[in-house]
């Protein structure tokens, strides 16, 4: 594509570096910004620069935060005896949006992947073990819920963490895998369907 | 959606103001930027700010330009006797990409639309008439090609321009409407099909 202006071309190149945005969409966005007041572009560029330079990560759970320790970790209304371990920050947002969980989180920042050269030391696993081991603070951790992806890497990471946590006598659980609610048996992949039969849940009243 | 950080929330709000980008996509883009080096966000925000504040519009054809008069208007290799009139800047890019046109352009900046309160004075129509009227410069305009949208507003604008140009004895043409190449007769709307029969082209050798 030939651009009539180097300025447009540079902007389109930069915008199209974003994931899922091609040259055509980038051009559409650039021309949209040109039609708006200068203040629109100004506040867009300021907000992303500010976010990138000033963002902090919670020193306890490694979630994004505006403060040293995040709002979830400091909240008095959260159950501090449960930690849910997730791979990335969006996972925390997804679980929070369900309103079904009231414990704390721990963001690993990835999963163990020998192929990509990611070992346990690259992840926040030691930091998790320290949180569980630190009994003195009064907030004893009773349960660690592993909410990692159902992939080879995710399972490896879950296994590694489970073994590491063994000596602390803490309960380790994992989120349920199975047919999504509203999902059709017929269209579910065999692995999920097979596992949902093996890990069936008692239906009778306890 | 609850965000763990005000900085993220502000960035997501600003990004989701862009057309076709919702909150979820905006969040994905923001988290993507957070994972990249600071320089990536820096050059993105700089390039859009620079584009918005430094962009110029060609004083002749009103296309975007880095200079007072754009590269197409100043080029020695373009046919200066033909002007193609388009609604918006992307239309110029679209026609340029066909490599089938070697004349000049004129960007109106819209079409006449009484409903939206856009009259001839809001558009660059006078500027077009002046270009055609200005015979003294040596670059006499022989033909004006109207490449405006095939809508009520586009047709009104075409009609208005044609009438205004009458006294200058310039040839006025409009781009062909018809069945797209590769299109099926069966699936073409009646208006297009009807018009393509009325405006049929002689197939015999001239």
mmCIF file of C-alpha atoms in Angstrom:
data_model
loop_
_atom_site.group_PDB
_atom_site.id
_atom_site.type_symbol
_atom_site.label_atom_id
_atom_site.label_comp_id
_atom_site.label_asym_id
_atom_site.label_seq_id
_atom_site.Cartn_x
_atom_site.Cartn_y
_atom_site.Cartn_z
ATOM 1 C CA UNK A 1 0.000 0.000 0.000
ATOM 2 C CA UNK A 2 1.347 3.455 -0.894
ATOM 3 C CA UNK A 3 0.665 6.135 1.661
ATOM 4 C CA UNK A 4 0.425 9.779 0.690
ATOM 5 C CA UNK A 5 2.150 10.780 3.922
ATOM 6 C CA UNK A 6 5.115 9.428 5.898
ATOM 7 C CA UNK A 7 3.383 10.425 9.145
ATOM 8 C CA UNK A 8 0.370 8.255 8.313
ATOM 9 C CA UNK A 9 2.638 5.427 7.233
ATOM 10 C CA UNK A 10 4.587 5.493 10.515
ATOM 11 C CA UNK A 11 1.384 5.550 12.564
ATOM 12 C CA UNK A 12 -0.114 2.689 10.541
ATOM 13 C CA UNK A 13 3.083 0.646 10.964
ATOM 14 C CA UNK A 14 3.045 1.170 14.731
ATOM 15 C CA UNK A 15 -0.690 0.476 15.145
ATOM 16 C CA UNK A 16 -0.497 -2.680 13.005
ATOM 17 C CA UNK A 17 2.136 -4.104 15.411
ATOM 18 C CA UNK A 18 -0.713 -4.672 17.882
ATOM 19 C CA UNK A 19 -2.030 -8.256 17.902
ATOM 20 C CA UNK A 20 -4.997 -8.896 15.604
ATOM 21 C CA UNK A 21 -4.704 -5.536 13.831
ATOM 22 C CA UNK A 22 -3.641 -5.581 10.187
ATOM 23 C CA UNK A 23 -2.615 -2.731 7.881
ATOM 24 C CA UNK A 24 -6.169 -2.013 6.717
ATOM 25 C CA UNK A 25 -7.614 -1.787 10.227
ATOM 26 C CA UNK A 26 -4.617 0.294 11.327
ATOM 27 C CA UNK A 27 -5.247 2.738 8.478
ATOM 28 C CA UNK A 28 -8.930 2.944 9.401
ATOM 29 C CA UNK A 29 -7.988 3.707 13.033
ATOM 30 C CA UNK A 30 -5.398 6.305 11.962
ATOM 31 C CA UNK A 31 -7.882 8.092 9.684
ATOM 32 C CA UNK A 32 -10.468 7.964 12.477
ATOM 33 C CA UNK A 33 -8.023 9.705 14.831
ATOM 34 C CA UNK A 34 -7.324 12.342 12.162
ATOM 35 C CA UNK A 35 -11.019 13.173 12.040
ATOM 36 C CA UNK A 36 -11.299 13.596 15.806
ATOM 37 C CA UNK A 37 -10.093 16.511 17.905
ATOM 38 C CA UNK A 38 -6.405 16.540 18.830
ATOM 39 C CA UNK A 39 -7.344 15.959 22.471
ATOM 40 C CA UNK A 40 -8.639 12.461 21.625
ATOM 41 C CA UNK A 41 -5.281 11.312 20.269
ATOM 42 C CA UNK A 42 -3.531 13.143 23.086
ATOM 43 C CA UNK A 43 -5.438 11.353 25.861
ATOM 44 C CA UNK A 44 -5.121 7.990 24.097
ATOM 45 C CA UNK A 45 -1.360 8.230 23.783
ATOM 46 C CA UNK A 46 -0.961 9.645 27.277
ATOM 47 C CA UNK A 47 -3.036 6.910 28.888
ATOM 48 C CA UNK A 48 -1.110 4.066 27.244
ATOM 49 C CA UNK A 49 2.274 5.648 28.019
ATOM 50 C CA UNK A 50 1.210 6.290 31.612
ATOM 51 C CA UNK A 51 -0.064 2.733 31.976
ATOM 52 C CA UNK A 52 3.153 1.258 30.594
ATOM 53 C CA UNK A 53 5.547 3.369 32.664
ATOM 54 C CA UNK A 54 3.677 3.640 35.963
ATOM 55 C CA UNK A 55 2.081 0.222 36.308
ATOM 56 C CA UNK A 56 3.107 -1.776 39.382
ATOM 57 C CA UNK A 57 2.841 -5.454 40.133
ATOM 58 C CA UNK A 58 1.574 -6.580 43.520
ATOM 59 C CA UNK A 59 4.560 -7.820 45.554
ATOM 60 C CA UNK A 60 2.415 -10.605 47.058
ATOM 61 C CA UNK A 61 0.321 -12.054 44.202
ATOM 62 C CA UNK A 62 2.060 -10.428 41.159
ATOM 63 C CA UNK A 63 -1.220 -9.158 39.740
ATOM 64 C CA UNK A 64 -1.225 -5.668 38.205
ATOM 65 C CA UNK A 65 -1.797 -3.017 40.812
ATOM 66 C CA UNK A 66 -1.574 0.727 41.379
ATOM 67 C CA UNK A 67 -0.024 0.141 44.796
ATOM 68 C CA UNK A 68 2.770 -1.967 46.301
ATOM 69 C CA UNK A 69 0.248 -4.595 47.439
ATOM 70 C CA UNK A 70 -2.927 -4.955 45.375
ATOM 71 C CA UNK A 71 -6.508 -4.321 46.434
ATOM 72 C CA UNK A 72 -7.394 -8.017 46.577
ATOM 73 C CA UNK A 73 -4.451 -8.936 48.825
ATOM 74 C CA UNK A 74 -5.139 -6.054 51.236
ATOM 75 C CA UNK A 75 -8.935 -6.443 51.312
ATOM 76 C CA UNK A 76 -10.349 -7.398 54.715
ATOM 77 C CA UNK A 77 -13.310 -9.125 53.085
ATOM 78 C CA UNK A 78 -11.299 -11.730 51.169
ATOM 79 C CA UNK A 79 -10.680 -15.222 52.520
ATOM 80 C CA UNK A 80 -6.906 -15.251 53.081
ATOM 81 C CA UNK A 81 -6.746 -19.022 53.655
ATOM 82 C CA UNK A 82 -7.271 -19.845 49.956
ATOM 83 C CA UNK A 83 -4.939 -19.026 47.069
ATOM 84 C CA UNK A 84 -5.961 -19.553 43.441
ATOM 85 C CA UNK A 85 -2.931 -20.036 41.161
ATOM 86 C CA UNK A 86 -3.335 -18.740 37.581
ATOM 87 C CA UNK A 87 -1.073 -18.377 34.560
ATOM 88 C CA UNK A 88 -1.669 -14.761 33.545
ATOM 89 C CA UNK A 89 -3.338 -11.519 34.656
ATOM 90 C CA UNK A 90 -6.485 -11.869 32.435
ATOM 91 C CA UNK A 91 -7.230 -15.138 34.255
ATOM 92 C CA UNK A 92 -7.669 -13.162 37.502
ATOM 93 C CA UNK A 93 -10.123 -10.813 35.754
ATOM 94 C CA UNK A 94 -12.027 -13.793 34.318
ATOM 95 C CA UNK A 95 -12.387 -15.496 37.716
ATOM 96 C CA UNK A 96 -13.275 -12.195 39.428
ATOM 97 C CA UNK A 97 -16.062 -11.670 36.905
ATOM 98 C CA UNK A 98 -17.716 -14.946 37.961
ATOM 99 C CA UNK A 99 -18.225 -13.581 41.530
ATOM 100 C CA UNK A 100 -17.836 -17.184 42.709
ATOM 101 C CA UNK A 101 -14.456 -16.860 44.389
ATOM 102 C CA UNK A 102 -13.547 -14.862 47.462
ATOM 103 C CA UNK A 103 -9.977 -15.950 48.121
ATOM 104 C CA UNK A 104 -6.618 -14.568 47.033
ATOM 105 C CA UNK A 105 -4.697 -15.103 43.787
ATOM 106 C CA UNK A 106 -1.187 -15.909 42.661
ATOM 107 C CA UNK A 107 -0.137 -15.019 39.104
ATOM 108 C CA UNK A 108 2.703 -17.282 37.917
ATOM 109 C CA UNK A 109 3.434 -15.239 34.777
ATOM 110 C CA UNK A 110 3.457 -18.342 32.570
ATOM 111 C CA UNK A 111 3.710 -22.125 32.783
ATOM 112 C CA UNK A 112 6.697 -24.487 32.678
ATOM 113 C CA UNK A 113 7.602 -25.071 29.032
ATOM 114 C CA UNK A 114 10.947 -26.749 28.232
ATOM 115 C CA UNK A 115 10.390 -26.079 24.508
ATOM 116 C CA UNK A 116 10.134 -22.330 25.058
ATOM 117 C CA UNK A 117 12.914 -22.460 27.641
ATOM 118 C CA UNK A 118 10.659 -21.542 30.567
ATOM 119 C CA UNK A 119 11.689 -23.357 33.732
ATOM 120 C CA UNK A 120 10.284 -23.062 37.285
ATOM 121 C CA UNK A 121 12.805 -20.317 38.086
ATOM 122 C CA UNK A 122 11.338 -18.019 35.422
ATOM 123 C CA UNK A 123 7.934 -18.243 37.129
ATOM 124 C CA UNK A 124 6.685 -16.952 40.484
ATOM 125 C CA UNK A 125 6.627 -20.469 41.986
ATOM 126 C CA UNK A 126 9.133 -19.823 44.814
ATOM 127 C CA UNK A 127 7.086 -16.798 45.786
ATOM 128 C CA UNK A 128 4.000 -19.062 46.030
ATOM 129 C CA UNK A 129 5.836 -21.600 48.208
ATOM 130 C CA UNK A 130 6.976 -18.753 50.477
ATOM 131 C CA UNK A 131 3.396 -17.535 50.879
ATOM 132 C CA UNK A 132 2.273 -21.014 51.918
ATOM 133 C CA UNK A 133 5.308 -21.598 54.166
ATOM 134 C CA UNK A 134 4.929 -18.281 56.012
ATOM 135 C CA UNK A 135 2.701 -19.480 58.849
ATOM 136 C CA UNK A 136 3.890 -16.873 61.374
ATOM 137 C CA UNK A 137 1.859 -14.028 59.850
ATOM 138 C CA UNK A 138 -1.378 -15.498 61.185
ATOM 139 C CA UNK A 139 -2.979 -15.842 57.757
ATOM 140 C CA UNK A 140 -2.498 -19.587 57.379
ATOM 141 C CA UNK A 141 -3.100 -20.916 53.871
ATOM 142 C CA UNK A 142 -5.395 -23.955 53.944
ATOM 143 C CA UNK A 143 -5.963 -24.576 50.261
ATOM 144 C CA UNK A 144 -4.203 -23.890 46.973
ATOM 145 C CA UNK A 145 -6.497 -24.064 43.919
ATOM 146 C CA UNK A 146 -4.645 -24.674 40.660
ATOM 147 C CA UNK A 147 -6.458 -22.939 37.779
ATOM 148 C CA UNK A 148 -3.827 -23.543 35.100
ATOM 149 C CA UNK A 149 -4.504 -24.355 31.426
ATOM 150 C CA UNK A 150 -5.402 -27.978 30.582
ATOM 151 C CA UNK A 151 -2.330 -28.400 28.364
ATOM 152 C CA UNK A 152 0.834 -30.460 28.694
ATOM 153 C CA UNK A 153 2.631 -27.376 30.070
ATOM 154 C CA UNK A 154 -0.202 -26.499 32.448
ATOM 155 C CA UNK A 155 -0.377 -30.061 33.785
ATOM 156 C CA UNK A 156 3.414 -30.177 34.221
ATOM 157 C CA UNK A 157 3.286 -26.934 36.199
ATOM 158 C CA UNK A 158 0.382 -28.198 38.333
ATOM 159 C CA UNK A 159 2.306 -31.407 39.062
ATOM 160 C CA UNK A 160 5.485 -29.496 39.952
ATOM 161 C CA UNK A 161 3.644 -27.146 42.323
ATOM 162 C CA UNK A 162 1.740 -30.027 43.953
ATOM 163 C CA UNK A 163 5.029 -31.836 44.706
ATOM 164 C CA UNK A 164 6.646 -28.689 46.055
ATOM 165 C CA UNK A 165 3.687 -28.008 48.348
ATOM 166 C CA UNK A 166 3.549 -31.570 49.728
ATOM 167 C CA UNK A 167 5.676 -30.911 52.835
ATOM 168 C CA UNK A 168 3.485 -28.021 53.995
ATOM 169 C CA UNK A 169 0.402 -30.188 54.449
ATOM 170 C CA UNK A 170 -1.792 -27.775 52.498
ATOM 171 C CA UNK A 171 -4.790 -28.995 50.509
ATOM 172 C CA UNK A 172 -4.182 -28.742 46.749
ATOM 173 C CA UNK A 173 -7.115 -28.822 44.336
ATOM 174 C CA UNK A 174 -7.666 -28.069 40.664
ATOM 175 C CA UNK A 175 -10.629 -26.487 38.884
ATOM 176 C CA UNK A 176 -13.132 -28.939 37.375
ATOM 177 C CA UNK A 177 -12.754 -29.912 33.719
ATOM 178 C CA UNK A 178 -15.791 -31.141 31.830
ATOM 179 C CA UNK A 179 -18.586 -30.309 29.457
ATOM 180 C CA UNK A 180 -19.346 -26.555 29.532
ATOM 181 C CA UNK A 181 -22.795 -25.670 30.843
ATOM 182 C CA UNK A 182 -25.112 -25.553 27.824
ATOM 183 C CA UNK A 183 -22.626 -27.621 25.813
ATOM 184 C CA UNK A 184 -23.749 -30.579 23.707
ATOM 185 C CA UNK A 185 -22.246 -34.019 24.464
ATOM 186 C CA UNK A 186 -22.222 -34.758 20.747
ATOM 187 C CA UNK A 187 -19.928 -31.869 19.877
ATOM 188 C CA UNK A 188 -17.524 -32.169 22.817
ATOM 189 C CA UNK A 189 -14.018 -33.436 22.034
ATOM 190 C CA UNK A 190 -13.223 -36.987 23.210
ATOM 191 C CA UNK A 191 -10.568 -35.965 25.738
ATOM 192 C CA UNK A 192 -12.920 -33.625 27.599
ATOM 193 C CA UNK A 193 -15.836 -36.061 27.420
ATOM 194 C CA UNK A 194 -13.654 -38.972 28.563
ATOM 195 C CA UNK A 195 -12.264 -37.013 31.473
ATOM 196 C CA UNK A 196 -15.736 -35.784 32.468
ATOM 197 C CA UNK A 197 -16.805 -39.430 32.873
ATOM 198 C CA UNK A 198 -13.712 -40.414 34.857
ATOM 199 C CA UNK A 199 -14.039 -37.425 37.193
ATOM 200 C CA UNK A 200 -17.823 -37.730 37.577
ATOM 201 C CA UNK A 201 -19.387 -36.111 40.635
ATOM 202 C CA UNK A 202 -21.774 -37.890 43.040
ATOM 203 C CA UNK A 203 -25.286 -36.673 42.413
ATOM 204 C CA UNK A 204 -26.948 -38.108 45.538
ATOM 205 C CA UNK A 205 -27.472 -35.898 48.563
ATOM 206 C CA UNK A 206 -24.483 -36.178 50.920
ATOM 207 C CA UNK B 1 -15.683 -5.424 34.328
ATOM 208 C CA UNK B 2 -13.638 -4.630 37.442
ATOM 209 C CA UNK B 3 -10.046 -3.662 36.813
ATOM 210 C CA UNK B 4 -7.352 -4.215 39.414
ATOM 211 C CA UNK B 5 -5.695 -0.956 38.402
ATOM 212 C CA UNK B 6 -6.926 2.528 37.552
ATOM 213 C CA UNK B 7 -4.112 2.902 35.003
ATOM 214 C CA UNK B 8 -5.277 -0.172 33.098
ATOM 215 C CA UNK B 9 -8.884 0.993 33.319
ATOM 216 C CA UNK B 10 -8.039 4.414 31.858
ATOM 217 C CA UNK B 11 -6.028 2.872 29.027
ATOM 218 C CA UNK B 12 -8.819 0.376 28.242
ATOM 219 C CA UNK B 13 -11.400 3.179 28.220
ATOM 220 C CA UNK B 14 -9.309 5.238 25.806
ATOM 221 C CA UNK B 15 -8.468 2.306 23.497
ATOM 222 C CA UNK B 16 -12.092 1.158 23.377
ATOM 223 C CA UNK B 17 -13.103 4.592 22.030
ATOM 224 C CA UNK B 18 -11.553 3.550 18.709
ATOM 225 C CA UNK B 19 -14.107 2.303 16.158
ATOM 226 C CA UNK B 20 -14.665 -1.467 16.148
ATOM 227 C CA UNK B 21 -12.727 -2.030 19.372
ATOM 228 C CA UNK B 22 -14.705 -3.151 22.405
ATOM 229 C CA UNK B 23 -13.681 -3.425 26.054
ATOM 230 C CA UNK B 24 -12.398 -6.999 25.735
ATOM 231 C CA UNK B 25 -10.191 -6.264 22.729
ATOM 232 C CA UNK B 26 -8.985 -3.072 24.397
ATOM 233 C CA UNK B 27 -7.981 -5.044 27.487
ATOM 234 C CA UNK B 28 -6.154 -7.592 25.330
ATOM 235 C CA UNK B 29 -4.251 -4.788 23.588
ATOM 236 C CA UNK B 30 -3.412 -3.080 26.895
ATOM 237 C CA UNK B 31 -2.092 -6.319 28.414
ATOM 238 C CA UNK B 32 -0.127 -6.950 25.221
ATOM 239 C CA UNK B 33 1.554 -3.554 25.554
ATOM 240 C CA UNK B 34 2.348 -4.290 29.203
ATOM 241 C CA UNK B 35 4.245 -7.434 28.148
ATOM 242 C CA UNK B 36 6.334 -5.564 25.568
ATOM 243 C CA UNK B 37 9.306 -3.284 26.204
ATOM 244 C CA UNK B 38 8.489 0.313 27.172
ATOM 245 C CA UNK B 39 9.906 1.484 23.833
ATOM 246 C CA UNK B 40 7.055 -0.219 21.961
ATOM 247 C CA UNK B 41 4.371 1.790 23.762
ATOM 248 C CA UNK B 42 6.551 4.885 23.522
ATOM 249 C CA UNK B 43 6.909 4.710 19.733
ATOM 250 C CA UNK B 44 3.217 3.847 19.284
ATOM 251 C CA UNK B 45 2.018 6.826 21.279
ATOM 252 C CA UNK B 46 4.602 9.149 19.733
ATOM 253 C CA UNK B 47 3.702 8.173 16.182
ATOM 254 C CA UNK B 48 -0.033 8.748 16.649
ATOM 255 C CA UNK B 49 0.503 12.064 18.429
ATOM 256 C CA UNK B 50 2.967 13.175 15.753
ATOM 257 C CA UNK B 51 0.577 12.135 13.001
ATOM 258 C CA UNK B 52 -2.327 14.008 14.584
ATOM 259 C CA UNK B 53 -0.450 17.238 15.312
ATOM 260 C CA UNK B 54 1.826 17.491 12.272
ATOM 261 C CA UNK B 55 -0.361 16.186 9.458
ATOM 262 C CA UNK B 56 -1.031 18.627 6.637
ATOM 263 C CA UNK B 57 -3.688 18.643 3.961
ATOM 264 C CA UNK B 58 -2.708 19.387 0.381
ATOM 265 C CA UNK B 59 -3.834 22.943 -0.451
ATOM 266 C CA UNK B 60 -4.761 21.848 -3.981
ATOM 267 C CA UNK B 61 -6.531 18.479 -3.685
ATOM 268 C CA UNK B 62 -7.124 18.334 0.142
ATOM 269 C CA UNK B 63 -5.599 14.868 0.420
ATOM 270 C CA UNK B 64 -3.360 14.177 3.444
ATOM 271 C CA UNK B 65 0.200 15.257 2.804
ATOM 272 C CA UNK B 66 3.507 15.922 4.549
ATOM 273 C CA UNK B 67 3.998 19.070 2.504
ATOM 274 C CA UNK B 68 1.961 22.134 1.501
ATOM 275 C CA UNK B 69 1.120 20.516 -1.861
ATOM 276 C CA UNK B 70 0.979 16.713 -1.985
ATOM 277 C CA UNK B 71 3.192 14.346 -3.956
ATOM 278 C CA UNK B 72 0.470 13.516 -6.480
ATOM 279 C CA UNK B 73 -0.296 17.172 -7.280
ATOM 280 C CA UNK B 74 3.414 18.047 -7.711
ATOM 281 C CA UNK B 75 4.397 14.900 -9.614
ATOM 282 C CA UNK B 76 5.591 15.545 -13.179
ATOM 283 C CA UNK B 77 4.435 12.110 -14.277
ATOM 284 C CA UNK B 78 0.756 12.612 -13.502
ATOM 285 C CA UNK B 79 -1.745 13.714 -16.109
ATOM 286 C CA UNK B 80 -2.783 17.162 -14.883
ATOM 287 C CA UNK B 81 -5.707 17.447 -17.310
ATOM 288 C CA UNK B 82 -7.869 14.965 -15.380
ATOM 289 C CA UNK B 83 -9.273 15.361 -11.867
ATOM 290 C CA UNK B 84 -10.981 12.512 -10.035
ATOM 291 C CA UNK B 85 -13.420 13.756 -7.376
ATOM 292 C CA UNK B 86 -13.785 11.504 -4.300
ATOM 293 C CA UNK B 87 -15.603 11.743 -0.986
ATOM 294 C CA UNK B 88 -12.855 10.847 1.495
ATOM 295 C CA UNK B 89 -9.101 10.209 1.786
ATOM 296 C CA UNK B 90 -9.320 6.364 1.807
ATOM 297 C CA UNK B 91 -10.977 6.586 -1.633
ATOM 298 C CA UNK B 92 -7.747 8.088 -3.023
ATOM 299 C CA UNK B 93 -5.746 5.181 -1.561
ATOM 300 C CA UNK B 94 -8.223 2.679 -3.025
ATOM 301 C CA UNK B 95 -8.007 4.170 -6.536
ATOM 302 C CA UNK B 96 -4.209 4.510 -6.313
ATOM 303 C CA UNK B 97 -3.968 0.811 -5.450
ATOM 304 C CA UNK B 98 -5.659 -0.131 -8.726
ATOM 305 C CA UNK B 99 -2.762 1.467 -10.711
ATOM 306 C CA UNK B 100 -5.367 2.281 -13.388
ATOM 307 C CA UNK B 101 -5.480 6.032 -12.911
ATOM 308 C CA UNK B 102 -2.746 8.563 -13.573
ATOM 309 C CA UNK B 103 -4.550 11.885 -13.115
ATOM 310 C CA UNK B 104 -5.021 14.136 -10.099
ATOM 311 C CA UNK B 105 -7.564 13.941 -7.270
ATOM 312 C CA UNK B 106 -9.906 16.194 -5.382
ATOM 313 C CA UNK B 107 -11.104 15.172 -1.911
ATOM 314 C CA UNK B 108 -14.460 16.785 -1.090
ATOM 315 C CA UNK B 109 -14.426 15.772 2.581
ATOM 316 C CA UNK B 110 -17.989 14.446 2.418
ATOM 317 C CA UNK B 111 -21.111 14.608 0.276
ATOM 318 C CA UNK B 112 -24.112 16.943 0.329
ATOM 319 C CA UNK B 113 -26.545 15.670 2.980
ATOM 320 C CA UNK B 114 -29.404 17.940 4.057
ATOM 321 C CA UNK B 115 -30.340 15.452 6.821
ATOM 322 C CA UNK B 116 -26.881 15.715 8.414
ATOM 323 C CA UNK B 117 -26.779 19.433 7.723
ATOM 324 C CA UNK B 118 -23.951 19.198 5.195
ATOM 325 C CA UNK B 119 -24.402 21.709 2.395
ATOM 326 C CA UNK B 120 -22.123 22.517 -0.569
ATOM 327 C CA UNK B 121 -20.321 25.176 1.496
ATOM 328 C CA UNK B 122 -19.099 22.580 4.016
ATOM 329 C CA UNK B 123 -17.381 20.674 1.215
ATOM 330 C CA UNK B 124 -14.403 21.532 -1.000
ATOM 331 C CA UNK B 125 -16.614 22.167 -4.035
ATOM 332 C CA UNK B 126 -15.660 25.822 -4.586
ATOM 333 C CA UNK B 127 -12.037 24.776 -4.475
ATOM 334 C CA UNK B 128 -12.753 22.236 -7.253
ATOM 335 C CA UNK B 129 -14.508 24.851 -9.415
ATOM 336 C CA UNK B 130 -11.514 27.174 -8.923
ATOM 337 C CA UNK B 131 -9.116 24.449 -10.084
ATOM 338 C CA UNK B 132 -11.164 23.930 -13.243
ATOM 339 C CA UNK B 133 -11.663 27.689 -13.849
ATOM 340 C CA UNK B 134 -7.963 28.485 -13.461
ATOM 341 C CA UNK B 135 -6.930 28.137 -17.108
ATOM 342 C CA UNK B 136 -4.068 30.617 -16.922
ATOM 343 C CA UNK B 137 -1.713 28.188 -15.151
ATOM 344 C CA UNK B 138 -1.222 26.175 -18.334
ATOM 345 C CA UNK B 139 -2.503 22.950 -16.790
ATOM 346 C CA UNK B 140 -5.918 23.004 -18.405
ATOM 347 C CA UNK B 141 -8.417 20.538 -16.918
ATOM 348 C CA UNK B 142 -10.129 18.539 -19.683
ATOM 349 C CA UNK B 143 -12.096 16.009 -17.657
ATOM 350 C CA UNK B 144 -13.578 15.712 -14.174
ATOM 351 C CA UNK B 145 -14.315 12.123 -13.123
ATOM 352 C CA UNK B 146 -16.907 11.859 -10.346
ATOM 353 C CA UNK B 147 -16.150 8.851 -8.133
ATOM 354 C CA UNK B 148 -18.723 9.530 -5.422
ATOM 355 C CA UNK B 149 -20.808 6.934 -3.577
ATOM 356 C CA UNK B 150 -23.889 5.554 -5.403
ATOM 357 C CA UNK B 151 -26.271 6.878 -2.750
ATOM 358 C CA UNK B 152 -28.894 9.598 -2.737
ATOM 359 C CA UNK B 153 -26.307 11.975 -1.216
ATOM 360 C CA UNK B 154 -23.579 10.950 -3.653
ATOM 361 C CA UNK B 155 -25.867 11.406 -6.647
ATOM 362 C CA UNK B 156 -27.046 14.796 -5.373
ATOM 363 C CA UNK B 157 -23.440 15.912 -5.013
ATOM 364 C CA UNK B 158 -22.555 14.628 -8.492
ATOM 365 C CA UNK B 159 -25.527 16.486 -9.954
ATOM 366 C CA UNK B 160 -24.615 19.697 -8.122
ATOM 367 C CA UNK B 161 -20.987 19.569 -9.293
ATOM 368 C CA UNK B 162 -21.999 18.757 -12.889
ATOM 369 C CA UNK B 163 -24.273 21.808 -13.004
ATOM 370 C CA UNK B 164 -21.598 24.058 -11.472
ATOM 371 C CA UNK B 165 -19.024 22.873 -14.029
ATOM 372 C CA UNK B 166 -21.300 23.362 -17.047
ATOM 373 C CA UNK B 167 -20.090 26.859 -17.947
ATOM 374 C CA UNK B 168 -16.431 25.774 -18.110
ATOM 375 C CA UNK B 169 -16.964 23.361 -20.997
ATOM 376 C CA UNK B 170 -15.123 20.570 -19.175
ATOM 377 C CA UNK B 171 -16.023 16.918 -19.781
ATOM 378 C CA UNK B 172 -17.703 15.405 -16.706
ATOM 379 C CA UNK B 173 -17.859 11.627 -16.327
ATOM 380 C CA UNK B 174 -18.711 9.194 -13.536
ATOM 381 C CA UNK B 175 -17.186 5.823 -12.726
ATOM 382 C CA UNK B 176 -19.045 2.808 -14.137
ATOM 383 C CA UNK B 177 -21.651 1.067 -11.965
ATOM 384 C CA UNK B 178 -22.502 -2.515 -12.683
ATOM 385 C CA UNK B 179 -21.980 -6.149 -11.761
ATOM 386 C CA UNK B 180 -18.574 -6.589 -10.057
ATOM 387 C CA UNK B 181 -16.091 -8.719 -11.987
ATOM 388 C CA UNK B 182 -16.613 -12.312 -10.839
ATOM 389 C CA UNK B 183 -20.082 -11.426 -9.504
ATOM 390 C CA UNK B 184 -23.106 -13.612 -10.200
ATOM 391 C CA UNK B 185 -26.102 -12.037 -11.994
ATOM 392 C CA UNK B 186 -28.410 -14.100 -9.810
ATOM 393 C CA UNK B 187 -27.177 -12.573 -6.549
ATOM 394 C CA UNK B 188 -26.906 -8.962 -7.718
ATOM 395 C CA UNK B 189 -29.466 -6.518 -6.349
ATOM 396 C CA UNK B 190 -32.125 -5.327 -8.815
ATOM 397 C CA UNK B 191 -31.010 -1.685 -8.841
ATOM 398 C CA UNK B 192 -27.445 -2.536 -9.873
ATOM 399 C CA UNK B 193 -28.572 -5.142 -12.382
ATOM 400 C CA UNK B 194 -31.175 -2.791 -13.844
ATOM 401 C CA UNK B 195 -28.693 0.024 -14.181
ATOM 402 C CA UNK B 196 -26.074 -2.278 -15.717
ATOM 403 C CA UNK B 197 -28.540 -3.094 -18.513
ATOM 404 C CA UNK B 198 -29.485 0.541 -19.091
ATOM 405 C CA UNK B 199 -25.840 1.653 -19.187
ATOM 406 C CA UNK B 200 -24.652 -1.291 -21.299
ATOM 407 C CA UNK B 201 -21.396 -0.862 -23.204
ATOM 408 C CA UNK B 202 -20.961 -1.592 -26.942
ATOM 409 C CA UNK B 203 -19.072 -4.824 -27.358
ATOM 410 C CA UNK B 204 -18.338 -4.541 -31.091
ATOM 411 C CA UNK B 205 -15.007 -3.138 -32.257
ATOM 412 C CA UNK B 206 -15.264 0.633 -32.733
#
